[in-house]
Short mmCIF file of C-alpha atoms in Angstrom, two decimals:
data_model
loop_
_atom_site.label_atom_id
_atom_site.label_comp_id
_atom_site.label_asym_id
_atom_site.label_seq_id
_atom_site.Cartn_x
_atom_site.Cartn_y
_atom_site.Cartn_z
CA UNK A 1 -11.33 3.95 21.58
CA UNK A 2 -10.28 0.40 21.35
CA UNK A 3 -6.70 -0.87 19.93
CA UNK A 4 -4.68 -0.24 22.81
CA UNK A 5 -2.60 -3.52 22.44
CA UNK A 6 0.72 -3.10 24.26
CA UNK A 7 0.17 -6.91 24.36
CA UNK A 8 1.05 -7.67 20.67
CA UNK A 9 3.20 -4.20 20.33
CA UNK A 10 0.49 -2.34 17.71
CA UNK A 11 -1.25 0.60 18.41
CA UNK A 12 -4.71 1.97 17.35
CA UNK A 13 -5.05 4.95 14.37
CA UNK A 14 -5.99 7.13 16.97
CA UNK A 15 -2.97 6.57 19.35
CA UNK A 16 -0.54 6.87 16.51
CA UNK A 17 -1.71 10.49 15.97
CA UNK A 18 -1.36 10.90 19.11
CA UNK A 19 2.39 9.89 19.62
CA UNK A 20 3.12 11.37 16.63
CA UNK A 21 2.02 14.60 17.68
CA UNK A 22 3.80 14.02 21.05
CA UNK A 23 6.97 13.03 19.72
CA UNK A 24 7.24 15.68 17.01
CA UNK A 25 6.95 18.51 19.84
CA UNK A 26 9.41 17.06 21.80
CA UNK A 27 12.02 16.69 18.95
CA UNK A 28 11.20 20.36 17.67
CA UNK A 29 12.10 21.05 22.00
CA UNK A 30 15.03 19.10 22.21
CA UNK A 31 16.85 19.33 18.73
CA UNK A 32 17.45 22.78 17.48
CA UNK A 33 20.01 21.48 15.01
CA UNK A 34 17.79 19.48 13.20
CA UNK A 35 14.77 20.55 10.49
CA UNK A 36 11.33 19.64 12.42
CA UNK A 37 9.42 16.60 12.37
CA UNK A 38 5.73 17.99 11.08
CA UNK A 39 2.41 16.49 10.38
CA UNK A 40 1.05 15.95 7.34
CA UNK A 41 -2.95 15.56 7.50
CA UNK A 42 -4.29 13.13 4.79
CA UNK A 43 -6.46 15.51 2.32
CA UNK A 44 -8.81 12.65 0.06
CA UNK A 45 -11.48 13.99 -1.98
CA UNK A 46 -11.40 17.49 -0.88
CA UNK A 47 -11.86 16.70 3.00
CA UNK A 48 -8.88 17.34 5.05
CA UNK A 49 -8.50 14.58 7.81
CA UNK A 50 -8.78 15.79 11.30
CA UNK A 51 -6.78 12.67 12.35
CA UNK A 52 -5.14 10.31 9.26
CA UNK A 53 -2.02 11.54 7.99
CA UNK A 54 1.94 11.14 8.66
CA UNK A 55 5.26 12.86 9.98
CA UNK A 56 7.80 14.08 7.58
CA UNK A 57 11.63 15.23 8.42
CA UNK A 58 13.00 15.92 4.90
CA UNK A 59 16.15 17.53 3.50
CA UNK A 60 18.52 15.70 6.46
CA UNK A 61 21.84 14.64 6.52
CA UNK A 62 21.77 10.69 8.51
CA UNK A 63 24.91 9.46 9.98
CA UNK A 64 25.74 7.64 7.48
CA UNK A 65 29.39 5.68 7.03
CA UNK A 66 29.93 7.38 4.11
CA UNK A 67 29.21 11.14 6.18
CA UNK A 68 31.27 9.37 8.81
CA UNK A 69 34.44 8.27 6.59
CA UNK A 70 34.74 11.61 5.62
CA UNK A 71 35.15 12.77 8.36
CA UNK A 72 38.41 11.20 9.02
CA UNK A 73 39.84 11.68 5.49
CA UNK A 74 43.14 13.85 6.17
CA UNK A 75 44.96 10.40 7.68
CA UNK A 76 42.90 7.84 5.99
CA UNK A 77 44.70 5.88 3.44
CA UNK A 78 42.17 3.65 2.02
CA UNK A 79 40.17 6.41 1.01
CA UNK A 80 42.19 6.70 -2.17
CA UNK A 81 41.46 3.59 -2.96
CA UNK A 82 37.67 3.45 -1.78
CA UNK A 83 35.38 3.40 -4.75
CA UNK A 84 32.99 5.52 -3.08
CA UNK A 85 35.23 8.44 -2.84
CA UNK A 86 36.22 10.65 -5.52
CA UNK A 87 37.55 13.71 -5.88
CA UNK A 88 34.36 16.22 -4.56
CA UNK A 89 33.91 13.79 -1.44
CA UNK A 90 37.35 14.95 -0.32
CA UNK A 91 36.30 18.19 1.07
CA UNK A 92 33.86 19.17 3.94
CA UNK A 93 30.93 16.64 3.68
CA UNK A 94 28.60 19.36 4.65
CA UNK A 95 29.30 21.67 1.66
CA UNK A 96 27.73 20.69 -1.91
CA UNK A 97 28.07 16.90 -2.18
CA UNK A 98 26.26 15.60 1.20
CA UNK A 99 23.26 13.17 0.16
CA UNK A 100 20.22 13.97 1.93
CA UNK A 101 17.42 12.13 2.95
CA UNK A 102 13.71 12.40 3.25
CA UNK A 103 12.06 10.45 5.94
CA UNK A 104 8.20 9.84 6.48
CA UNK A 105 6.20 8.02 8.90
CA UNK A 106 2.58 6.56 8.19
CA UNK A 107 0.58 3.99 10.17
CA UNK A 108 0.10 0.80 8.71
CA UNK A 109 -3.95 -0.21 8.94
CA UNK A 110 -2.90 -3.84 8.17
CA UNK A 111 -0.30 -4.11 10.49
CA UNK A 112 -1.15 -1.17 13.43
CA UNK A 113 1.79 -0.16 13.78
CA UNK A 114 3.90 2.73 12.14
CA UNK A 115 6.07 2.50 8.99
CA UNK A 116 8.99 4.35 7.57
CA UNK A 117 9.50 5.38 4.55
CA UNK A 118 12.43 6.86 2.71
CA UNK A 119 14.33 8.60 0.19
CA UNK A 120 17.72 9.99 -0.47
CA UNK A 121 19.27 12.33 -2.91
CA UNK A 122 22.65 13.98 -4.52
CA UNK A 123 23.26 17.00 -4.68
CA UNK A 124 21.97 17.40 -8.02
CA UNK A 125 18.74 16.16 -6.72
CA UNK A 126 18.92 12.85 -8.61
CA UNK A 127 17.52 10.03 -6.54
CA UNK A 128 19.75 6.98 -4.67
CA UNK A 129 19.11 4.05 -6.04
CA UNK A 130 18.57 0.95 -3.59
CA UNK A 131 22.46 -0.24 -3.92
CA UNK A 132 23.69 3.64 -3.49
CA UNK A 133 21.82 3.85 0.10
CA UNK A 134 22.73 0.53 1.08
CA UNK A 135 26.40 1.69 1.05
CA UNK A 136 25.27 4.39 3.02
CA UNK A 137 23.95 2.35 5.60
CA UNK A 138 25.05 1.54 8.91
CA UNK A 139 26.93 -1.81 8.68
CA UNK A 140 24.65 -3.83 10.96
CA UNK A 141 21.44 -2.97 8.86
CA UNK A 142 23.33 -4.47 5.46
CA UNK A 143 24.19 -7.65 7.22
CA UNK A 144 20.45 -8.02 7.69
CA UNK A 145 19.57 -6.85 4.50
CA UNK A 146 21.94 -9.18 3.02
CA UNK A 147 20.50 -12.14 4.52
CA UNK A 148 16.65 -11.70 3.49
CA UNK A 149 16.07 -8.44 1.31
CA UNK A 150 13.00 -8.80 0.64
CA UNK A 151 11.18 -8.88 4.28
CA UNK A 152 13.99 -5.83 5.60
CA UNK A 153 13.88 -2.96 3.04
CA UNK A 154 11.92 -3.20 -0.31
CA UNK A 155 10.20 -0.09 -2.67
CA UNK A 156 6.96 0.51 -2.47
CA UNK A 157 4.16 2.92 -3.57
CA UNK A 158 4.08 5.65 -0.57
CA UNK A 159 0.76 4.98 1.06
CA UNK A 160 -0.14 8.85 0.61
CA UNK A 161 1.58 10.08 -2.27
CA UNK A 162 1.64 8.52 -5.69
CA UNK A 163 5.18 7.65 -5.64
CA UNK A 164 7.91 4.92 -5.27
CA UNK A 165 10.01 5.18 -1.64
CA UNK A 166 12.04 2.64 0.22
CA UNK A 167 10.78 1.19 3.66
CA UNK A 168 11.37 -1.29 6.00
CA UNK A 169 8.54 -3.95 5.98
CA UNK A 170 6.38 -3.14 8.66
CA UNK A 171 5.26 -7.17 9.49
CA UNK A 172 7.63 -7.83 12.14
CA UNK A 173 7.60 -4.45 14.13
CA UNK A 174 4.62 -5.63 16.34
CA UNK A 175 6.90 -8.92 17.72
CA UNK A 176 10.16 -6.25 18.45
CA UNK A 177 7.78 -3.19 19.78
CA UNK A 178 6.16 -6.14 21.97
CA UNK A 179 9.49 -6.97 23.67
CA UNK A 180 10.49 -3.22 24.24
CA UNK A 181 7.34 -2.32 25.55
CA UNK A 182 7.30 -5.10 27.65
CA UNK A 183 10.70 -4.35 28.73
CA UNK A 184 9.41 -0.68 29.90
CA UNK A 185 6.90 0.34 32.47
CA UNK A 186 4.77 1.46 29.21
CA UNK A 187 1.22 -0.16 30.38
CA UNK A 188 -1.67 1.97 30.05
CA UNK A 189 -2.74 3.97 27.58
CA UNK A 190 -1.48 7.25 28.70
CA UNK A 191 1.98 5.68 28.20
CA UNK A 192 1.34 4.95 24.83
CA UNK A 193 2.27 8.41 23.63
CA UNK A 194 5.74 7.08 23.89
CA UNK A 195 5.31 5.11 21.38
CA UNK A 196 6.43 6.77 18.54
CA UNK A 197 9.63 7.55 20.56
CA UNK A 198 10.65 3.96 21.21
CA UNK A 199 9.92 2.94 17.97
CA UNK A 200 12.34 5.67 16.47
CA UNK A 201 14.81 4.38 19.05
CA UNK A 202 15.30 1.17 17.10
CA UNK A 203 14.32 2.17 13.45
CA UNK A 204 16.46 5.31 13.73
CA UNK A 205 19.44 3.05 14.23
CA UNK A 206 19.03 1.22 10.62
CA UNK A 207 18.85 4.47 8.53
CA UNK A 208 21.83 6.41 10.94
CA UNK A 209 18.91 8.88 12.18
CA UNK A 210 20.38 10.02 15.70
CA UNK A 211 17.39 10.85 18.03
CA UNK A 212 18.77 12.97 21.05
CA UNK A 213 18.39 10.96 24.71
CA UNK A 214 16.77 14.60 25.86
CA UNK A 215 13.47 13.49 23.87
CA UNK A 216 12.85 10.79 26.30
CA UNK A 217 12.76 12.63 29.33
CA UNK A 218 8.97 14.37 29.89
CA UNK A 219 8.84 17.60 28.70
CA UNK B 1 -23.20 -20.87 -4.68
CA UNK B 2 -19.65 -19.33 -3.83
CA UNK B 3 -17.94 -22.40 -6.13
CA UNK B 4 -19.94 -20.60 -9.10
CA UNK B 5 -18.55 -17.26 -7.80
CA UNK B 6 -15.24 -18.16 -7.74
CA UNK B 7 -15.09 -20.13 -10.94
CA UNK B 8 -16.47 -16.67 -12.33
CA UNK B 9 -13.91 -14.69 -10.84
CA UNK B 10 -11.39 -17.48 -12.23
CA UNK B 11 -12.78 -17.39 -15.68
CA UNK B 12 -13.09 -13.56 -15.96
CA UNK B 13 -10.84 -11.88 -18.46
CA UNK B 14 -10.72 -8.19 -20.38
CA UNK B 15 -10.17 -8.13 -23.65
CA UNK B 16 -7.28 -6.05 -24.48
CA UNK B 17 -5.77 -4.67 -27.76
CA UNK B 18 -2.39 -3.66 -26.74
CA UNK B 19 -0.15 -1.82 -29.49
CA UNK B 20 2.95 -0.67 -29.05
CA UNK B 21 4.46 2.84 -28.27
CA UNK B 22 5.09 4.71 -31.61
CA UNK B 23 8.40 5.70 -29.87
CA UNK B 24 9.76 2.24 -29.88
CA UNK B 25 8.59 1.14 -33.56
CA UNK B 26 11.74 0.75 -35.79
CA UNK B 27 9.92 -0.87 -38.87
CA UNK B 28 7.80 -0.08 -41.65
CA UNK B 29 4.73 -1.32 -41.88
CA UNK B 30 4.76 -0.80 -37.99
CA UNK B 31 3.59 -4.13 -36.21
CA UNK B 32 -0.32 -4.41 -35.55
CA UNK B 33 -1.38 -4.52 -31.76
CA UNK B 34 -1.63 -7.80 -30.05
CA UNK B 35 -5.01 -8.90 -29.11
CA UNK B 36 -5.07 -10.79 -25.76
CA UNK B 37 -6.96 -11.74 -22.63
CA UNK B 38 -6.06 -10.25 -19.41
CA UNK B 39 -7.21 -12.25 -16.68
CA UNK B 40 -9.25 -10.41 -14.52
CA UNK B 41 -7.13 -11.75 -11.43
CA UNK B 42 -4.00 -11.24 -13.14
CA UNK B 43 -1.31 -8.80 -13.86
CA UNK B 44 -0.36 -6.91 -16.52
CA UNK B 45 3.43 -7.59 -16.68
CA UNK B 46 2.64 -11.25 -17.23
CA UNK B 47 1.69 -10.80 -20.31
CA UNK B 48 4.98 -9.52 -21.67
CA UNK B 49 5.98 -13.05 -22.92
CA UNK B 50 3.42 -13.04 -25.88
CA UNK B 51 3.78 -9.20 -26.12
CA UNK B 52 7.65 -9.37 -26.31
CA UNK B 53 7.04 -12.51 -28.68
CA UNK B 54 4.77 -10.35 -30.60
CA UNK B 55 7.07 -7.42 -31.10
CA UNK B 56 10.41 -8.06 -30.38
CA UNK B 57 11.14 -7.77 -34.14
CA UNK B 58 10.55 -4.21 -33.92
CA UNK B 59 12.29 -2.94 -31.31
CA UNK B 60 14.72 -0.56 -31.01
CA UNK B 61 18.02 -2.04 -29.49
CA UNK B 62 18.82 -1.88 -25.46
CA UNK B 63 17.53 -3.67 -22.04
CA UNK B 64 13.71 -4.13 -21.54
CA UNK B 65 12.12 -1.79 -19.11
CA UNK B 66 8.63 -2.58 -19.51
CA UNK B 67 5.40 -0.55 -18.61
CA UNK B 68 1.47 -0.11 -19.56
CA UNK B 69 -0.37 2.75 -20.00
CA UNK B 70 -3.87 3.87 -21.01
CA UNK B 71 -4.46 7.35 -22.46
CA UNK B 72 -1.18 8.27 -21.02
CA UNK B 73 -2.04 7.14 -17.53
CA UNK B 74 1.19 5.00 -16.36
CA UNK B 75 -0.69 1.82 -15.01
CA UNK B 76 -0.17 0.34 -11.65
CA UNK B 77 1.38 -2.93 -12.42
CA UNK B 78 0.74 -4.54 -9.19
CA UNK B 79 -2.95 -3.74 -9.19
CA UNK B 80 -5.07 -6.62 -10.91
CA UNK B 81 -6.05 -6.51 -14.52
CA UNK B 82 -9.48 -6.44 -13.53
CA UNK B 83 -9.20 -3.77 -11.07
CA UNK B 84 -7.73 -1.48 -13.53
CA UNK B 85 -10.52 -1.64 -15.97
CA UNK B 86 -13.25 -1.07 -13.61
CA UNK B 87 -11.92 1.92 -12.44
CA UNK B 88 -10.55 3.37 -15.67
CA UNK B 89 -13.00 2.78 -17.86
CA UNK B 90 -16.13 4.09 -16.54
CA UNK B 91 -18.26 3.30 -20.04
CA UNK B 92 -16.43 -0.41 -20.21
CA UNK B 93 -14.22 -0.11 -23.25
CA UNK B 94 -14.01 -3.70 -24.90
CA UNK B 95 -11.56 -4.26 -26.14
CA UNK B 96 -9.51 -2.18 -23.91
CA UNK B 97 -7.32 -0.26 -25.48
CA UNK B 98 -3.32 -0.25 -23.50
CA UNK B 99 0.16 0.84 -24.89
CA UNK B 100 2.57 -1.04 -23.87
CA UNK B 101 6.23 0.33 -23.72
CA UNK B 102 9.42 -1.67 -23.66
CA UNK B 103 12.09 1.36 -22.44
CA UNK B 104 11.93 4.15 -20.19
CA UNK B 105 9.90 3.32 -17.31
CA UNK B 106 8.77 6.60 -15.56
CA UNK B 107 10.89 5.76 -12.67
CA UNK B 108 9.30 8.74 -10.71
CA UNK B 109 6.04 7.58 -10.69
CA UNK B 110 5.54 3.69 -11.13
CA UNK B 111 7.91 1.18 -8.79
CA UNK B 112 10.11 -0.28 -11.01
CA UNK B 113 8.82 -3.74 -12.29
CA UNK B 114 11.58 -6.85 -13.22
CA UNK B 115 9.14 -9.14 -14.70
CA UNK B 116 7.37 -12.10 -13.30
CA UNK B 117 9.43 -12.04 -10.36
CA UNK B 118 8.27 -8.69 -8.77
CA UNK B 119 4.89 -9.51 -9.65
CA UNK B 120 5.10 -12.79 -7.43
CA UNK B 121 6.68 -11.12 -4.74
CA UNK B 122 3.99 -8.26 -4.83
CA UNK B 123 1.52 -11.12 -5.11
CA UNK B 124 3.19 -12.79 -1.86
CA UNK B 125 3.12 -10.06 -0.13
CA UNK B 126 -0.47 -8.94 -0.57
CA UNK B 127 -1.36 -12.54 0.53
CA UNK B 128 0.69 -12.10 3.69
CA UNK B 129 -0.91 -9.20 4.46
CA UNK B 130 -4.19 -10.39 4.06
CA UNK B 131 -3.21 -13.48 6.36
CA UNK B 132 -2.15 -10.86 8.72
CA UNK B 133 -5.26 -8.82 8.40
CA UNK B 134 -7.48 -12.09 8.78
CA UNK B 135 -5.49 -13.97 11.64
CA UNK B 136 -3.27 -11.40 13.40
CA UNK B 137 -0.13 -13.36 12.14
CA UNK B 138 1.23 -14.51 8.73
CA UNK B 139 2.56 -17.54 9.86
CA UNK B 140 0.34 -19.57 7.33
CA UNK B 141 2.20 -17.98 4.49
CA UNK B 142 5.58 -17.80 5.99
CA UNK B 143 5.72 -21.33 6.80
CA UNK B 144 4.63 -22.27 3.25
CA UNK B 145 6.63 -24.99 1.78
CA UNK B 146 8.95 -23.72 -1.35
CA UNK B 147 6.78 -26.75 -3.05
CA UNK B 148 3.25 -25.25 -2.32
CA UNK B 149 4.49 -21.36 -2.81
CA UNK B 150 5.54 -22.29 -6.55
CA UNK B 151 2.67 -24.40 -6.76
CA UNK B 152 0.88 -21.67 -5.99
CA UNK B 153 1.79 -19.05 -8.23
CA UNK B 154 2.10 -21.57 -10.93
CA UNK B 155 -1.52 -22.04 -10.84
CA UNK B 156 -2.36 -18.22 -10.59
CA UNK B 157 -0.25 -17.89 -13.72
CA UNK B 158 -2.20 -20.34 -16.28
CA UNK B 159 -5.20 -19.30 -14.30
CA UNK B 160 -5.53 -23.30 -12.89
CA UNK B 161 -8.48 -22.59 -10.13
CA UNK B 162 -8.65 -26.16 -9.10
CA UNK B 163 -4.87 -26.56 -8.57
CA UNK B 164 -4.60 -22.84 -6.49
CA UNK B 165 -7.84 -23.67 -4.31
CA UNK B 166 -5.91 -27.38 -3.26
CA UNK B 167 -2.65 -24.99 -1.95
CA UNK B 168 -4.87 -22.19 -0.69
CA UNK B 169 -7.03 -24.06 1.50
CA UNK B 170 -4.63 -24.91 3.31
CA UNK B 171 -3.72 -21.43 4.61
CA UNK B 172 -7.16 -21.55 6.23
CA UNK B 173 -7.88 -18.04 5.26
CA UNK B 174 -11.55 -18.04 4.94
CA UNK B 175 -14.50 -18.20 4.81
CA UNK B 176 -14.99 -14.42 6.03
CA UNK B 177 -17.47 -14.01 8.57
CA UNK B 178 -18.08 -17.36 10.37
CA UNK B 179 -16.88 -16.63 13.59
CA UNK B 180 -18.73 -13.42 13.57
CA UNK B 181 -22.43 -14.56 13.10
CA UNK B 182 -24.27 -15.39 16.54
CA UNK B 183 -24.20 -18.65 17.77
CA UNK B 184 -23.64 -20.56 20.94
CA UNK B 185 -20.21 -21.56 20.36
CA UNK B 186 -19.26 -18.00 19.04
CA UNK B 187 -20.71 -15.91 22.39
CA UNK B 188 -18.52 -18.39 24.65
CA UNK B 189 -15.05 -17.45 22.34
CA UNK B 190 -15.73 -13.89 21.64
CA UNK B 191 -12.53 -12.02 22.27
CA UNK B 192 -12.02 -8.68 21.73
CA UNK B 193 -10.66 -9.01 18.97
CA UNK B 194 -12.73 -8.54 16.01
CA UNK B 195 -13.18 -10.05 12.44
CA UNK B 196 -10.81 -8.38 9.70
CA UNK B 197 -11.69 -8.53 6.02
CA UNK B 198 -9.07 -7.41 3.83
CA UNK B 199 -10.17 -4.63 1.41
CA UNK B 200 -8.56 -2.07 -0.71
CA UNK B 201 -10.98 0.68 -2.01
CA UNK B 202 -10.03 2.65 -5.30
CA UNK B 203 -11.89 6.09 -5.62
CA UNK B 204 -12.33 8.14 -8.13
CA UNK B 205 -14.64 11.75 -8.01
CA UNK B 206 -17.13 12.48 -10.87
CA UNK B 207 -18.48 15.64 -10.97
CA UNK B 208 -22.08 16.51 -9.71
CA UNK B 209 -22.97 17.79 -13.00
CA UNK B 210 -21.85 14.39 -14.70
CA UNK B 211 -25.30 13.09 -14.90
CA UNK B 212 -24.19 9.44 -17.04
CA UNK B 213 -20.92 7.59 -15.03
CA UNK B 214 -20.00 6.94 -18.23
CA UNK B 215 -19.04 10.68 -19.39
CA UNK B 216 -16.96 10.82 -16.63
CA UNK B 217 -13.47 12.22 -17.87
CA UNK B 218 -10.60 10.03 -18.56
CA UNK B 219 -8.59 9.89 -15.60
CA UNK B 220 -4.91 11.79 -16.11
CA UNK B 221 -3.15 11.11 -13.02
CA UNK B 222 -3.28 8.88 -9.96
CA UNK B 223 -3.79 11.64 -8.09
CA UNK B 224 -6.94 11.92 -8.87
CA UNK B 225 -7.62 8.47 -7.48
CA UNK B 226 -8.02 7.59 -3.75
CA UNK B 227 -6.40 4.52 -2.45
CA UNK B 228 -7.53 3.16 0.41
CA UNK B 229 -5.64 0.07 1.81
CA UNK B 230 -7.50 -0.93 5.24
CA UNK B 231 -8.79 -3.81 6.70
CA UNK B 232 -13.12 -3.63 7.18
CA UNK B 233 -13.51 -4.23 10.89
CA UNK B 234 -16.38 -5.32 13.02
CA UNK B 235 -16.46 -6.37 16.65
CA UNK B 236 -18.52 -9.62 17.22
CA UNK B 237 -21.05 -7.90 19.95
CA UNK B 238 -22.08 -5.99 17.22
CA UNK B 239 -21.99 -8.50 14.54
CA UNK B 240 -24.64 -10.41 12.57
CA UNK B 241 -25.94 -8.46 9.02
CA UNK B 242 -23.60 -5.99 7.56
CA UNK B 243 -24.67 -4.53 3.87
CA UNK B 244 -21.99 -3.05 1.54
CA UNK B 245 -23.71 0.65 2.01
CA UNK B 246 -22.62 0.62 5.92
CA UNK B 247 -19.31 -1.37 5.27
CA UNK B 248 -18.56 1.22 2.76
CA UNK B 249 -19.71 3.80 5.40
CA UNK B 250 -17.48 2.57 8.09
CA UNK B 251 -14.55 2.71 5.97
CA UNK B 252 -14.98 6.26 4.84
CA UNK B 253 -16.24 7.99 7.65
CA UNK B 254 -15.13 11.11 6.66
CA UNK B 255 -16.18 10.80 3.09
CA UNK B 256 -19.90 9.89 4.56
CA UNK B 257 -20.19 11.67 7.60
CA UNK B 258 -23.11 13.35 8.17
CA UNK B 259 -23.71 16.95 8.55
CA UNK B 260 -25.53 16.34 11.96
CA UNK B 261 -23.69 13.86 14.28
CA UNK B 262 -19.62 13.08 13.67
CA UNK B 263 -19.65 10.38 16.52
CA UNK B 264 -21.80 7.65 14.42
CA UNK B 265 -20.28 7.43 11.72
CA UNK B 266 -17.32 5.42 13.07
CA UNK B 267 -17.90 1.57 13.94
CA UNK B 268 -21.77 1.80 14.68
CA UNK B 269 -22.57 -0.52 11.68
CA UNK B 270 -25.46 -1.98 12.95
CA UNK B 271 -27.79 1.06 13.52
CA UNK B 272 -31.37 0.67 11.99
CA UNK B 273 -31.59 4.30 11.73
CA UNK B 274 -28.13 4.89 10.35
CA UNK B 275 -28.92 8.13 7.68
CA UNK B 276 -28.81 7.47 4.24
CA UNK B 277 -25.94 8.10 2.13
CA UNK B 278 -27.78 11.10 -0.05
CA UNK B 279 -27.64 13.44 3.57
CA UNK B 280 -23.96 12.74 3.38
CA UNK B 281 -21.03 15.12 2.21
CA UNK B 282 -20.61 12.85 -0.52
CA UNK B 283 -23.26 10.90 -2.97
CA UNK B 284 -22.29 7.23 -4.32
CA UNK B 285 -22.73 7.01 -8.35
CA UNK B 286 -21.18 3.45 -8.67
CA UNK B 287 -19.55 0.70 -6.86
CA UNK B 288 -17.89 -2.03 -8.64
CA UNK B 289 -16.83 -5.51 -7.76
CA UNK B 290 -14.69 -7.85 -10.30
CA UNK B 291 -17.15 -6.07 -12.72
CA UNK B 292 -20.40 -5.98 -11.27
CA UNK B 293 -22.32 -3.49 -9.47
CA UNK B 294 -23.90 -5.67 -6.55
CA UNK B 295 -26.91 -4.12 -4.74
CA UNK B 296 -26.17 -1.75 -1.68
CA UNK B 297 -27.79 -4.13 0.95
CA UNK B 298 -25.61 -7.11 -0.19
CA UNK B 299 -24.47 -8.63 2.87
CA UNK B 300 -21.19 -7.75 2.86
CA UNK B 301 -19.29 -11.15 4.20
CA UNK B 302 -21.26 -12.52 1.75
CA UNK B 303 -20.05 -10.52 -0.95
CA UNK B 304 -16.29 -10.94 0.19
CA UNK B 305 -16.48 -14.55 0.53
CA UNK B 306 -17.54 -14.71 -3.35
CA UNK B 307 -16.12 -12.04 -5.06
CA UNK B 308 -12.56 -11.54 -3.12
CA UNK B 309 -9.22 -12.06 -5.26
CA UNK B 310 -6.92 -14.90 -5.04
CA UNK B 311 -4.73 -13.28 -2.45
CA UNK B 312 -7.83 -12.78 -0.09
CA UNK B 313 -8.34 -8.96 -0.77
CA UNK B 314 -11.51 -7.78 -2.14
CA UNK B 315 -10.64 -5.03 -4.23
CA UNK B 316 -13.71 -2.12 -4.34
CA UNK B 317 -13.79 0.72 -7.11
CA UNK B 318 -15.94 3.39 -5.90
CA UNK B 319 -17.35 6.60 -7.95
CA UNK B 320 -18.67 9.38 -5.92
CA UNK B 321 -19.91 12.96 -6.59
CA UNK B 322 -19.24 15.38 -3.90
CA UNK B 323 -22.39 17.02 -2.37
CA UNK B 324 -22.69 20.73 -2.22
CA UNK B 325 -22.84 22.04 1.17
CA UNK B 326 -26.00 23.47 2.30
CA UNK B 327 -24.93 26.12 4.71
#
């Protein structure tokens, strides 16, 4: 099967599938506190695909500025002045007011890399707007966002569901994955199985998703 | 021949009859619909200025949030008008009757459109994507000067083909397939990278019992349409003549898998013994590109060069019927 392109930082659709399955298994083994990543096969015209689909992780709490700052609320003088906090957030963030996120990972046939799609909800089920999400992101993400809004985070249609999702644009992914892969011993096809964990180690930081270190050790 | 084809595409337009949604009419008598031509290569939100001028006196107070529907189906504004028409009107409707709304865009279904800027961004993004497909990078688009980007967009807005071609030719994004034709040179430079053509496929499934495609039921949800944004790839050593039929088979391997051999279905496009469509799981009922139903044996590269949209994507609308299983 052609398409092994660690030199370009990309991978084939078949390699994406293999890496996705491997990654979700390792996640489920090393991360019992979190929900599982689930592979959803693409269903098209009544035929369910054997190897095309996407990974989903739904209704999770991310490690966001908001969640972190609320853990320190007991001795935080600025909380009262913080526009983001209101009466409801002065209680345990793990109760009714946590913002929840759905994360999906799909394959881009154009750029031959994984792409992250995500959306956030308030506790009442209302979708978070882009501005509300930006307020929650780790601060370095926000910096990059401010410098180039269009090339970093955009709202686009999910490739398999007919709904708008936020996405981190994939056109630069190949470049930084090339750097990441070249600094490791990943070079042969068997090691491409590690592509997704490697990719998520970077992407996860931009949305506050913590990936357990154990996931990177062999199973 | 290709120049004629380009001219045909740029001049192509759909006669539209656009009425304002009744919930937004505050005057009596209600305003008449606006009759306007929509460029095939254009996008519906670009018609907002004349629509706004026509309907503004009757609109309720509030901020504009424009969207369109066809028989209740909210229309995806980033799909070129001609493609929407070819896909949604099994029987071409002239004029095409659409409804415009200025309030309450369904945010759970449609990505928001904030006017011309959104369309322009979507367009440039598609152009970048096409460049990536063709060249393996989007440097040429990213490096366009501000002036060129502006002129390119203005040319598209106004349907100015000459202005557009002047700038787009600098991007060196075509013609497709030249490097895959057999020649001494190409064999010397043959690389492991395949030739890729940007393609967007829109597939509608029509029941077997529908004899005349024109009787196909109206689409009431985008879930009934499969959208595939995937480059057509061909490796040079396999190169040469690839028909439209073969290209569609390779883009839709699961749909057109034969009952017998699964392995042949993926990249073996030049096999003269390739099974005919009729043996497969699905039967091709209709293929439309720029309002034309092309012959299935047409060389795919030639079709792509002649009928592609200005952002270098070839949009193909396909109507299929699923075959009943024999076993």
